[in-house]
Short mmCIF file of C-alpha atoms in Angstrom, two decimals:
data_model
loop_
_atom_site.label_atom_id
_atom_site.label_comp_id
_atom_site.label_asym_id
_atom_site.label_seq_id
_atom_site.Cartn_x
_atom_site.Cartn_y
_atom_site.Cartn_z
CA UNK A 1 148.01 76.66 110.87
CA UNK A 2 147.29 77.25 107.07
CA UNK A 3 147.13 80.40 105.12
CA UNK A 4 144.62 79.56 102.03
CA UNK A 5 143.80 82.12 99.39
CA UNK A 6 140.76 81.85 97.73
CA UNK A 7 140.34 80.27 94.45
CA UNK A 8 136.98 80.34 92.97
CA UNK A 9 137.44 77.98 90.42
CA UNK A 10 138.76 75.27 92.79
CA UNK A 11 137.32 76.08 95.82
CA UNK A 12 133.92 76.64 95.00
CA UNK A 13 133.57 74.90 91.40
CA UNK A 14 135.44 72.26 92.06
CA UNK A 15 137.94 72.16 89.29
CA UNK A 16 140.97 70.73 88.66
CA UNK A 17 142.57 73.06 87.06
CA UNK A 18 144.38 73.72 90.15
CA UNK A 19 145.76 72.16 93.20
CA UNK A 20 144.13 74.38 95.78
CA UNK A 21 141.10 72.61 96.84
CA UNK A 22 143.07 69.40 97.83
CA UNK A 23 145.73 71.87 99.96
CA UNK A 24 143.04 72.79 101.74
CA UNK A 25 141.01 70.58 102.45
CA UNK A 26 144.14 68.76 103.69
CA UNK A 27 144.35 72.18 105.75
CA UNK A 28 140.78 71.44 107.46
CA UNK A 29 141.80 67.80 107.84
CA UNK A 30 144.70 68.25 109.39
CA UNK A 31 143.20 71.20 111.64
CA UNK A 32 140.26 68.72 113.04
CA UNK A 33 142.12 65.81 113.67
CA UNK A 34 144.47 68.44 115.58
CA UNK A 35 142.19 69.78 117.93
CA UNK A 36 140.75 66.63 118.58
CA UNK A 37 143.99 65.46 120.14
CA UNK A 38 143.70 68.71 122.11
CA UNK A 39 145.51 71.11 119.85
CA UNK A 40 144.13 73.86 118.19
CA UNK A 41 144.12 73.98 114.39
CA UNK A 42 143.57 76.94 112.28
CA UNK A 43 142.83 78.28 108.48
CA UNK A 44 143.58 81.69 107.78
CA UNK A 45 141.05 81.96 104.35
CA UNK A 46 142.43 85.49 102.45
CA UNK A 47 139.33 86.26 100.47
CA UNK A 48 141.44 87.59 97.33
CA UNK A 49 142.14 85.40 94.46
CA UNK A 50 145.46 82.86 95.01
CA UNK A 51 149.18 84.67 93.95
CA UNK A 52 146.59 88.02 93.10
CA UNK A 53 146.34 87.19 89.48
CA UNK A 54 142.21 87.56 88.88
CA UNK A 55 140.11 85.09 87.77
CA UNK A 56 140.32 86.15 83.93
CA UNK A 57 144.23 86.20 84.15
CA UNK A 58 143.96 82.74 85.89
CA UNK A 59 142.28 81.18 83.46
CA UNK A 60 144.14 82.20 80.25
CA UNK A 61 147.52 81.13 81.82
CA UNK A 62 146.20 77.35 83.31
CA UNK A 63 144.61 77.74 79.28
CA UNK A 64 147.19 78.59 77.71
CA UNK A 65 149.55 75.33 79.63
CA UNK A 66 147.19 72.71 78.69
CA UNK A 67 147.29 73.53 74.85
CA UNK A 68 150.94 73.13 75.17
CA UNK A 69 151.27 69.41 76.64
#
């Protein structure tokens, strides 16, 4: 079982930003290859924005780390 909250810049843009998208589609992976061994897998998808930070907040932080490498 995973819990996954959503992250719109990952999940559905595709960025890279983040590390979400690859946890969960790790998360489905996993999940399939389970239940086709007999198991049951399952992803619990929170519809609210990873760690509740917003978008806008998000984005200045992950911002705000790159200009500093």
């Amino acid at each position: 079982m995973r819990v996954h909250d959503e992250c719109n810049g990952s999940d559905v843009f595709g960025s890279d930003i983040c590390t979400c998208r690859p946890y969960l589609a790790h998360g489905i992976e996993v999940c399939v290859q389970t239940a086709q061994e007999g198991g049951m897998g399952v992803i619990i998808y929170c519809r609210k924005e990873g760690r509740a930070l917003g978008e806008v907040t998000k984005l200045l932080v992950y911002n705000a780390s790159r200009r500093s490498r």
